[in-house]
PDB file of C-alpha atoms in Angstrom:
ATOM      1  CA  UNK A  30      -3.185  11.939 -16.639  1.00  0.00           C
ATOM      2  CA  UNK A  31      -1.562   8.523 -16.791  1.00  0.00           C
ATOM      3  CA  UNK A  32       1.950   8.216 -18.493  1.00  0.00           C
ATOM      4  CA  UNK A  33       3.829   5.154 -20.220  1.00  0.00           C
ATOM      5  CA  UNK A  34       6.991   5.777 -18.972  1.00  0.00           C
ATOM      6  CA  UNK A  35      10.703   4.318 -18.793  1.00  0.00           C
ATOM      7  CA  UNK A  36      12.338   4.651 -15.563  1.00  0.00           C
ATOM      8  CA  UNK A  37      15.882   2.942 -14.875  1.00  0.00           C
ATOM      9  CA  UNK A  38      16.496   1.167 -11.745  1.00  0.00           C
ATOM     10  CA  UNK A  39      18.438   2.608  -8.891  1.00  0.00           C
ATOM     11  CA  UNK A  40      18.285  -0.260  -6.241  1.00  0.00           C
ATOM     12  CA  UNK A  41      17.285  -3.158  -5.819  1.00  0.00           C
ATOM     13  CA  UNK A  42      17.680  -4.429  -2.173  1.00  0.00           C
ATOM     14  CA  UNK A  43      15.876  -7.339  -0.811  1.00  0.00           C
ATOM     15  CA  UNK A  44      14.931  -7.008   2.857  1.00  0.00           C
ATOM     16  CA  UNK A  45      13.836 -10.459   3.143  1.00  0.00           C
ATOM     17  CA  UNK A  46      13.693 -13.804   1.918  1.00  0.00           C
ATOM     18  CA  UNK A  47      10.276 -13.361  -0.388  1.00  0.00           C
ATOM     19  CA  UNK A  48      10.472  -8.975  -0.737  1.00  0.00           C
ATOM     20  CA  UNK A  49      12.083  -6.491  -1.736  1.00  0.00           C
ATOM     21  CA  UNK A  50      12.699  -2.821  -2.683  1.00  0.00           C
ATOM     22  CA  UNK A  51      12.689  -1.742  -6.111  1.00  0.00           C
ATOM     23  CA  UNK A  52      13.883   2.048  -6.985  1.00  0.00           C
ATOM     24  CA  UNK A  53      13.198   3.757  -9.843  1.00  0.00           C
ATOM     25  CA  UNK A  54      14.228   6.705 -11.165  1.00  0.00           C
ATOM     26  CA  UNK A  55      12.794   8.904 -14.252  1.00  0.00           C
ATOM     27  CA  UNK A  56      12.702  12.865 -15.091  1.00  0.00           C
ATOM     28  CA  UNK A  57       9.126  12.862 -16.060  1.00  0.00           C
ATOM     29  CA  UNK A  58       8.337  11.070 -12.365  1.00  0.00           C
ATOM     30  CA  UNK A  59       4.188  12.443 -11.931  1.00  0.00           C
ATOM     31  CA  UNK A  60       2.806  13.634  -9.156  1.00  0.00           C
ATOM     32  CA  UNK A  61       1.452  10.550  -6.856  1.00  0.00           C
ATOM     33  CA  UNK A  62      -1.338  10.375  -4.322  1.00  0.00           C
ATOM     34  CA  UNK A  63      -0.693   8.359  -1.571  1.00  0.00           C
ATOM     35  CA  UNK A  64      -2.845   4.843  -2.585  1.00  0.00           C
ATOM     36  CA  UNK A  65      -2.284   5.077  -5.759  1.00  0.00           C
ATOM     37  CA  UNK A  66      -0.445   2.337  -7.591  1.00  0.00           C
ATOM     38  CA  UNK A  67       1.403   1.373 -11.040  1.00  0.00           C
ATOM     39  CA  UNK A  68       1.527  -1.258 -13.525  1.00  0.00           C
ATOM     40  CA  UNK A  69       4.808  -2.505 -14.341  1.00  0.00           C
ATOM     41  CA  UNK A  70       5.383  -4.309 -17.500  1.00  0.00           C
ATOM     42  CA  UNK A  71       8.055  -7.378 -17.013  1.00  0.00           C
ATOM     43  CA  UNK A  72      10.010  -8.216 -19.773  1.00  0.00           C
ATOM     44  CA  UNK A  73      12.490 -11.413 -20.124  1.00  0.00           C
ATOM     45  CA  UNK A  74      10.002 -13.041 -18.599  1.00  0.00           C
ATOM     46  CA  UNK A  75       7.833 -15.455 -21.485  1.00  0.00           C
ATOM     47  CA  UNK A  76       5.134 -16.687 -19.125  1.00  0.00           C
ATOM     48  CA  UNK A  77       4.180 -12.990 -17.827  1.00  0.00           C
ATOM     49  CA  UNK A  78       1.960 -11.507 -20.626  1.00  0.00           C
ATOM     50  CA  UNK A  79       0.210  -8.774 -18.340  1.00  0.00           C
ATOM     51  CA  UNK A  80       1.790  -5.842 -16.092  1.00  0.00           C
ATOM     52  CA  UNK A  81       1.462  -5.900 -12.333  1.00  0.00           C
ATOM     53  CA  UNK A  82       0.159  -3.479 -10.530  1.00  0.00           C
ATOM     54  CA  UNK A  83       1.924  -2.646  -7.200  1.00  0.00           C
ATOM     55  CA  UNK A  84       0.848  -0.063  -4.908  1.00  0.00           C
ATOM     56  CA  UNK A  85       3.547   3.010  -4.509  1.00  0.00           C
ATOM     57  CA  UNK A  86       5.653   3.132  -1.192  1.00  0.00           C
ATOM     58  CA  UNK A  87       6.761   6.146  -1.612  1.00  0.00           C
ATOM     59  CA  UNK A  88       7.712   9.144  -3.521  1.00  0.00           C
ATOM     60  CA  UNK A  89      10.811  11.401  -3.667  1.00  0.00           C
ATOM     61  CA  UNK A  90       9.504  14.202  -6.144  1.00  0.00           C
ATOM     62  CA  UNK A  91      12.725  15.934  -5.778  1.00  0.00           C
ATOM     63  CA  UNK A  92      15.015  13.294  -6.915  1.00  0.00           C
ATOM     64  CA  UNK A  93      12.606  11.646  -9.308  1.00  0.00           C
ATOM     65  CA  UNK A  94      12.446   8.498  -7.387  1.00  0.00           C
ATOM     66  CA  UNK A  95       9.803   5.669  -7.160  1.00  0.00           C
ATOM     67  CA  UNK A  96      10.146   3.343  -4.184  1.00  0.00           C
ATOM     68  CA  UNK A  97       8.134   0.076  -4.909  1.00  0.00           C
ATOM     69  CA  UNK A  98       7.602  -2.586  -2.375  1.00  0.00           C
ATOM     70  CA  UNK A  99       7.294  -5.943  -3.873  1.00  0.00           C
ATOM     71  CA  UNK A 100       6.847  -9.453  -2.615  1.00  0.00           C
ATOM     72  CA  UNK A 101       8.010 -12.264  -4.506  1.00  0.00           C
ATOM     73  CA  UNK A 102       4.897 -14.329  -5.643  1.00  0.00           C
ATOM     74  CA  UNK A 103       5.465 -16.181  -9.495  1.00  0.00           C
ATOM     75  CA  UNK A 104       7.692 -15.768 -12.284  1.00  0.00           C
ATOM     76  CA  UNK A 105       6.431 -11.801 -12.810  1.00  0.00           C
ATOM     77  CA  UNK A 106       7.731 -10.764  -9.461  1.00  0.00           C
ATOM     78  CA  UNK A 107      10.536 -13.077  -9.227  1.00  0.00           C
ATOM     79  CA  UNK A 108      11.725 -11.204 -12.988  1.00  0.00           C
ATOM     80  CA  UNK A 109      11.550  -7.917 -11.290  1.00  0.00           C
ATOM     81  CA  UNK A 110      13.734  -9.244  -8.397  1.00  0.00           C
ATOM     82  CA  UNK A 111      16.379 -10.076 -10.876  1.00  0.00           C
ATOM     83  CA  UNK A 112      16.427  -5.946 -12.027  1.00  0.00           C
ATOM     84  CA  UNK A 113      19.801  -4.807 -12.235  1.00  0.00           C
ATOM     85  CA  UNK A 114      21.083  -0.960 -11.309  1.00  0.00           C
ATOM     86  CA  UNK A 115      20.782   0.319 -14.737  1.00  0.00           C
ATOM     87  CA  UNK A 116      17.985  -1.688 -16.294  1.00  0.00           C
ATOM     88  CA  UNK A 117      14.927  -0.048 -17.609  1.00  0.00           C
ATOM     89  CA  UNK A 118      11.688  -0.570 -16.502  1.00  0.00           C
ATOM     90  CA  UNK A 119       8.321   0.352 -18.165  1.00  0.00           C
ATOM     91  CA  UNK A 120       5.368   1.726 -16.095  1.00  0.00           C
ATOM     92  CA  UNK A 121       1.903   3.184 -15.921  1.00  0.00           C
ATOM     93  CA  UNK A 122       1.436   5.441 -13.398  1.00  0.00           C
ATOM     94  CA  UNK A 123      -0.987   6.695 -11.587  1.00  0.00           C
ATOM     95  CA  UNK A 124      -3.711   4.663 -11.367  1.00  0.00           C
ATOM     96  CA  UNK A 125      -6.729   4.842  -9.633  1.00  0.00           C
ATOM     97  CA  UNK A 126      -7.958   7.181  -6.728  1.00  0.00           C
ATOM     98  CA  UNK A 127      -6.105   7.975  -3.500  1.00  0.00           C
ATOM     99  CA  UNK A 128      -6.604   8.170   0.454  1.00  0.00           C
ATOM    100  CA  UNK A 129      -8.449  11.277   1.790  1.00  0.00           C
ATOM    101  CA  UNK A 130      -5.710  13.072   3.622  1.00  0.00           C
ATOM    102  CA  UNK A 131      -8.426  14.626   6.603  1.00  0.00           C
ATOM    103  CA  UNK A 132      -7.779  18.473   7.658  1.00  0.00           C
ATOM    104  CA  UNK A 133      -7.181  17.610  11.542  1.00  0.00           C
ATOM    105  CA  UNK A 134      -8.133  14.575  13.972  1.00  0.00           C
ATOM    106  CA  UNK A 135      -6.130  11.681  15.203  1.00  0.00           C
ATOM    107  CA  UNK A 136      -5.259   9.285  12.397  1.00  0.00           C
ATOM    108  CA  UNK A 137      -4.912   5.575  12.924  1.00  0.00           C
ATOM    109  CA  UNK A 138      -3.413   3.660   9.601  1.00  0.00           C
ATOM    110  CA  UNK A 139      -2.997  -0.144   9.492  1.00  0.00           C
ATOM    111  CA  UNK A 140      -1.618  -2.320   7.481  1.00  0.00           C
ATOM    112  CA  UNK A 141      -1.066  -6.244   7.150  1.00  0.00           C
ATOM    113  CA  UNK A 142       1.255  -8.105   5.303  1.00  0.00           C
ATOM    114  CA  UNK A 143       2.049  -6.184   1.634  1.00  0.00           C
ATOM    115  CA  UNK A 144      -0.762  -3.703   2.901  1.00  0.00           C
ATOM    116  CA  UNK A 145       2.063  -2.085   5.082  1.00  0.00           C
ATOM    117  CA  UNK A 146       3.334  -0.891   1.363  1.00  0.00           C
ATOM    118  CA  UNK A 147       1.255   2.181   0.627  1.00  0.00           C
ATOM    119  CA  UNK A 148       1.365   3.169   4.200  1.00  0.00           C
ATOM    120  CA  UNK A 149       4.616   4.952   4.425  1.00  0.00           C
ATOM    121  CA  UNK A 150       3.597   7.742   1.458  1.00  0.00           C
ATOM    122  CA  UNK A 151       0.432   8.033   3.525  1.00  0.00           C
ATOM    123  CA  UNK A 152       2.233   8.951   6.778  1.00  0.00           C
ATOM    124  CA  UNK A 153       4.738  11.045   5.101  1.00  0.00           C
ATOM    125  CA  UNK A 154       2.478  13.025   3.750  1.00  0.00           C
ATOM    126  CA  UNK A 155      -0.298  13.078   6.969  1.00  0.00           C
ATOM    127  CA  UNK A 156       3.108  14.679   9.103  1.00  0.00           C
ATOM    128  CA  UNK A 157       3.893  17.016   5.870  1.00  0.00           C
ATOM    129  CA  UNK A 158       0.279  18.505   6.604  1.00  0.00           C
ATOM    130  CA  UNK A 159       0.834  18.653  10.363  1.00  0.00           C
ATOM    131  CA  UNK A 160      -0.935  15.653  11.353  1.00  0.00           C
ATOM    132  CA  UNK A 161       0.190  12.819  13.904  1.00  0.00           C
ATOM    133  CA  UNK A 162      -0.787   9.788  12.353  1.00  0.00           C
ATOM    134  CA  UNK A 163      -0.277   6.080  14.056  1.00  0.00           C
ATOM    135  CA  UNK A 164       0.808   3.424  12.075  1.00  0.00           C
ATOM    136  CA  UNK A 165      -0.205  -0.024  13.137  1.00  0.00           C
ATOM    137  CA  UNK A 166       1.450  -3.282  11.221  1.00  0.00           C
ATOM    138  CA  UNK A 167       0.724  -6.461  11.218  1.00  0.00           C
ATOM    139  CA  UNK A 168       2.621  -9.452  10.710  1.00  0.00           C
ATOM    140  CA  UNK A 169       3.468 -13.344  11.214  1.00  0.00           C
ATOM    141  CA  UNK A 170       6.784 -12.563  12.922  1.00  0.00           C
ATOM    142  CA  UNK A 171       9.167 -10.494  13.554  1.00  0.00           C
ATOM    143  CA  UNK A 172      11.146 -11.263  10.319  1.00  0.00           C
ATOM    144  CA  UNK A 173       8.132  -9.689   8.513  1.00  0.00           C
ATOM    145  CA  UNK A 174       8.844  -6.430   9.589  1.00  0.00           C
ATOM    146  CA  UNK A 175      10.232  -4.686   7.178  1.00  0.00           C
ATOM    147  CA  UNK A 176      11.825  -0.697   6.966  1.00  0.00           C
ATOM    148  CA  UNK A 177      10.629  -0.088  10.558  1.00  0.00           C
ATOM    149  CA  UNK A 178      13.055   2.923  11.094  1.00  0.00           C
ATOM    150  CA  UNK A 179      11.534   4.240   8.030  1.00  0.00           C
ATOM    151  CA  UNK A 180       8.028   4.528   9.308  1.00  0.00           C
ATOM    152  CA  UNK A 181       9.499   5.749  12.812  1.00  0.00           C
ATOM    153  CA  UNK A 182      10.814   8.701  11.002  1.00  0.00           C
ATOM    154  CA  UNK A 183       6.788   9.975  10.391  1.00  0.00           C
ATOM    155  CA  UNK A 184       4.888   8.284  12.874  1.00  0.00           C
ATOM    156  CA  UNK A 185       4.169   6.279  16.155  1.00  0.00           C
ATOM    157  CA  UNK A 186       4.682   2.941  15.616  1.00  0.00           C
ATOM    158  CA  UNK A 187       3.052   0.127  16.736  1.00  0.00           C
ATOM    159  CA  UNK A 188       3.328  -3.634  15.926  1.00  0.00           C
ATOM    160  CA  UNK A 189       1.549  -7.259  16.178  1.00  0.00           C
ATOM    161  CA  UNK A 190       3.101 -10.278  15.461  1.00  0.00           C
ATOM    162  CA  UNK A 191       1.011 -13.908  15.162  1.00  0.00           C
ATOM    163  CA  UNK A 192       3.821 -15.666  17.278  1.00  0.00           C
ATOM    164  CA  UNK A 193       4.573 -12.870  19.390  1.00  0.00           C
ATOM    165  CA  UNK A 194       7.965 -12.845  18.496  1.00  0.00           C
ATOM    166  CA  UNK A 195       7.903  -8.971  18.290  1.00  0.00           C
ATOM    167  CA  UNK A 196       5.333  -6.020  19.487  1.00  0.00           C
ATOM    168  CA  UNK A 197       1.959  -7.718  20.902  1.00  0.00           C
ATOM    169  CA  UNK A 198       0.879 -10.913  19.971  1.00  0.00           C
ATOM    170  CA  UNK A 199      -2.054 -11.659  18.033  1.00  0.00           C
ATOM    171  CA  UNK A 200      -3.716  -9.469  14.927  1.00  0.00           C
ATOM    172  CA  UNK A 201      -4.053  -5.795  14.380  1.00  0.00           C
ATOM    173  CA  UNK A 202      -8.005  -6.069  15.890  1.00  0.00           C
ATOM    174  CA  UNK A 203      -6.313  -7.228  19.333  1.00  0.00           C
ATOM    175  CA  UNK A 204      -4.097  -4.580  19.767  1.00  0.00           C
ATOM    176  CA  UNK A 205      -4.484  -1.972  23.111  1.00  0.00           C
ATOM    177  CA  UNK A 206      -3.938   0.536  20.799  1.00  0.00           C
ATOM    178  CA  UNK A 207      -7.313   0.245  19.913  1.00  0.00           C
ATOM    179  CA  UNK A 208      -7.887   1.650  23.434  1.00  0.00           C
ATOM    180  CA  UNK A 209      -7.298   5.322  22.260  1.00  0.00           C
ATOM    181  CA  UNK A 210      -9.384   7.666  20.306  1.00  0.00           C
ATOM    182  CA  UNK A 211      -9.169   8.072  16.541  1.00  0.00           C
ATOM    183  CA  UNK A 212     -11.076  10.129  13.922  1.00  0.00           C
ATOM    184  CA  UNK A 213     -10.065   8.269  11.476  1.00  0.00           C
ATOM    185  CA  UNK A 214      -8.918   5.058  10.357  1.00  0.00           C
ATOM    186  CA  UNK A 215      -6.954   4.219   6.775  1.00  0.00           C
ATOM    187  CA  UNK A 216      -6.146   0.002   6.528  1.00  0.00           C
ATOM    188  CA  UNK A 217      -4.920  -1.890   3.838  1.00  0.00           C
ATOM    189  CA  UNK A 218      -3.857  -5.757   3.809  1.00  0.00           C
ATOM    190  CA  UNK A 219      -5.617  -9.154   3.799  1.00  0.00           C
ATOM    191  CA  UNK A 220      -9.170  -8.869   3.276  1.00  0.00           C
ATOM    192  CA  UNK A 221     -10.428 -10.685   6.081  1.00  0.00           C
ATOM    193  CA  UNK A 222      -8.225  -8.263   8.095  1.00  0.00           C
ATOM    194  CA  UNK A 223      -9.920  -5.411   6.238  1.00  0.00           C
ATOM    195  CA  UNK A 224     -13.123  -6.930   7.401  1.00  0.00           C
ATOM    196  CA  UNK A 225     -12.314  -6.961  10.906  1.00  0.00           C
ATOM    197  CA  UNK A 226     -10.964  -3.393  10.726  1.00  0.00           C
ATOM    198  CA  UNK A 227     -13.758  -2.205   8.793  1.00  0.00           C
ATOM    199  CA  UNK A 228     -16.359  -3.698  12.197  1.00  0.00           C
ATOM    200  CA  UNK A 229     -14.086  -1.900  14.501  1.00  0.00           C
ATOM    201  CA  UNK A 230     -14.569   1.261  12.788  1.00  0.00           C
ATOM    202  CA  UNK A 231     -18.196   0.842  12.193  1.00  0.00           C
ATOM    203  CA  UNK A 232     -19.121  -0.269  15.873  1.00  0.00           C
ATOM    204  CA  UNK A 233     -16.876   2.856  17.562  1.00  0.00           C
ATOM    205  CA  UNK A 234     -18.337   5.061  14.591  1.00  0.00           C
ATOM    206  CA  UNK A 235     -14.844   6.235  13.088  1.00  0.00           C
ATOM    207  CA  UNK A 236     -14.573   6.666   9.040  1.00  0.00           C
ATOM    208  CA  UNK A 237     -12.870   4.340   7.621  1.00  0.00           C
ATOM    209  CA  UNK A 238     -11.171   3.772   4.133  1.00  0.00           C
ATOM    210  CA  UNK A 239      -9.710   0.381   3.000  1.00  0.00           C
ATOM    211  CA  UNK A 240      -7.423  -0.021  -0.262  1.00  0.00           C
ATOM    212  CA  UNK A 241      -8.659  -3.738  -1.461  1.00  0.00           C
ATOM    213  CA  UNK A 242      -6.256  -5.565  -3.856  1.00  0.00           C
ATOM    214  CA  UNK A 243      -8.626  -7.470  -5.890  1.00  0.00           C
ATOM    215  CA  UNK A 244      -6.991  -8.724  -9.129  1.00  0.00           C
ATOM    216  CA  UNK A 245      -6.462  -6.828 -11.717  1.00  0.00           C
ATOM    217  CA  UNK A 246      -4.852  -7.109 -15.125  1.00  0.00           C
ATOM    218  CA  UNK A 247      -5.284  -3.911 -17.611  1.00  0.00           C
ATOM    219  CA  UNK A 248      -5.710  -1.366 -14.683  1.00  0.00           C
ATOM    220  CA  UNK A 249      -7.452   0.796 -16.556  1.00  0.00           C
ATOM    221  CA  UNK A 250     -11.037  -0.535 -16.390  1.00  0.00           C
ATOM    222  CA  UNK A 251     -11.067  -2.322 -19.408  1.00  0.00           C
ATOM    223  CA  UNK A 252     -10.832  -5.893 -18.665  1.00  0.00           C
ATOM    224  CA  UNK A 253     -13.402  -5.804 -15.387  1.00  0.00           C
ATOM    225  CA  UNK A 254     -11.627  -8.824 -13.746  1.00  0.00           C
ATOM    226  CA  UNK A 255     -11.059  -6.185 -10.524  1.00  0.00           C
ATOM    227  CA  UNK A 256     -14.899  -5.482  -9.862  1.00  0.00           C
ATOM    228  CA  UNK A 257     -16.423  -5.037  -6.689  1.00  0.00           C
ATOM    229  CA  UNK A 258     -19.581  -5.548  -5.586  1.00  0.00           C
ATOM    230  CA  UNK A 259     -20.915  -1.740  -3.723  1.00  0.00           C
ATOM    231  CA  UNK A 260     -24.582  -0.299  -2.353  1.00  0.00           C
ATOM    232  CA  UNK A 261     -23.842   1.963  -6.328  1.00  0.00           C
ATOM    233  CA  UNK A 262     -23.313  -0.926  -8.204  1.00  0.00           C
ATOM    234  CA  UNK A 263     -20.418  -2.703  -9.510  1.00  0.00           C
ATOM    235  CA  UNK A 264     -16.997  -0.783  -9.857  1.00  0.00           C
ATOM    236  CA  UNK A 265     -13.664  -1.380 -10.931  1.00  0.00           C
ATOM    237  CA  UNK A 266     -10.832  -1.478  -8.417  1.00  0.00           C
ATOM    238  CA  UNK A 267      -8.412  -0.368 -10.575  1.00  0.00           C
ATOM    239  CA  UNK A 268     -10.477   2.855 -11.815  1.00  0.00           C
ATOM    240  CA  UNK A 269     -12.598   3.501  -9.135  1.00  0.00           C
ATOM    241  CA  UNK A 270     -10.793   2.417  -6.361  1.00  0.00           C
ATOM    242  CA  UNK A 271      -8.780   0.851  -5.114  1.00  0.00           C
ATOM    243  CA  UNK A 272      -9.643   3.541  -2.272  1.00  0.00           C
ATOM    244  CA  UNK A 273     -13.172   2.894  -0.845  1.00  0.00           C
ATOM    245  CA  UNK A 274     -15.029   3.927   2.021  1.00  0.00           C
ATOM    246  CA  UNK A 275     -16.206   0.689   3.791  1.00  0.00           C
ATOM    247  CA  UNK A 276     -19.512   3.120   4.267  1.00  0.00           C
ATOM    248  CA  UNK A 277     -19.773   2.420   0.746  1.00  0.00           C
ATOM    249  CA  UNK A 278     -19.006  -1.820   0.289  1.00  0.00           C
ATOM    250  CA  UNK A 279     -21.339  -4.436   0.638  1.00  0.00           C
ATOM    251  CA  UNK A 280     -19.232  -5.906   3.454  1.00  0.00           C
ATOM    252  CA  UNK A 281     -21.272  -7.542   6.327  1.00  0.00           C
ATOM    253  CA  UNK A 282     -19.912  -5.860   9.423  1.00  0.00           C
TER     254      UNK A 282
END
């Protein structure tokens, strides 16, 4: 069921010069699938006349807490930067579908650029199932990396930057990571990343899901600007994604 609710900012750190960490906090906090994501309404802000989405980081059911990681893009963004401890913020939540969480294997998750977001609630919850997933990020440098001893805390870490300046140079495709065996493979970040992912997992026959972050505006599949082109048809991102097995996209690979 997806709920209208306002939640009231608990932090708001930035962790670099263009992101940062929004916390929310609310009683009536949902239960959230890891790859699911909200729709935040900005206010104050006359130019922004539709919510944006932004996938969930994490989730602390307990305290009622909703960690969003957000990069700083245009004036809707830049308004939520400017949250103070205290303010209220509205939001939809949860929308669309969710990762498979497997029973057992060797789980390999990537993620590039503000694709590294959603992959913190995934680990979190692979270990909570006894899993040992591998995280694998991505990223220009080293100033890019961003919460590192947070995703330490669930899995084995592993990093790429384009200059080298920290982890292995190059992109996530190039890694020797990609040595080992997996069973499975969970990526989310640039599409043409995605794409190159998606080959790996196809040519070493390893399922694969991607999260793609086509553009959306209502989020609930009224407005069909997120559509995707699959071998079913076309489907919303926002509805029926924006979880999809690359088994199931059009992508050449």
């Amino acid at each position: 069921m997806k709920k209208l609710i306002d939640f009231t900012v608990t932090e708001n750190k930035r962790l670099n010069h263009d992101t940062i960490l929004l916390v929310l906090h609310s009683d009536e906090l949902p239960e959230i699938q890891p790859g699911q994501f909200v729709n935040v309404r900005v206010d104050h802000s006359p130019s922004t006349f539709l919510r944006r989405p932004i996938s969930v980081h994490d989730v602390d059911e307990a305290h009622g807490l909703l960690y969003l990681f957000i990069k700083i893009v245009g004036c809707g963004t830049s308004t939520l930067g400017d949250l103070q401890i205290g303010d209220k913020v509205n939001v939809m939540l949860p929308l669309g579908n969710h990762f498979s969480i497997p029973a057992s294997g060797r789980p390999l998750l990537i993620g590039g650029g503000c694709g590294v977001a959603p992959m913190l609630h995934l680990s979190r919850i692979m270990k909570a199932r006894g899993l040992s997933p591998v995280v694998l990020i991505g990223t220009r440098t080293d100033k890019d990396i961003l919460r590192k001893e947070e995703y330490e805390k669930y899995a084995t870490v592993y990093y790429t930057t384009e200059d080298g300046s920290f982890g292995e140079k190059g992109y996530v495709t190039q890694h020797s990571v990609l040595k080992e065996k997996f069973d499975h493979i969970f990526c989310c970040g640039p599409e043409v990343m995605m794409k190159a992912v998606a080959g790996y997992a196809n040519q070493n026959n390893i399922n694969c899901e991607v999260s793609l972050e086509n553009t959306m505006a209502c989020g609930i599949g009224a407005c069909l600007c997120c559509v995707t082109d699959t071998k079913e048809g076309h489907k919303c991102v926002c509805t029926e994604g924006p979880i999809f097995n690359i088994k199931d996209l059009k992508w050449q690979i």
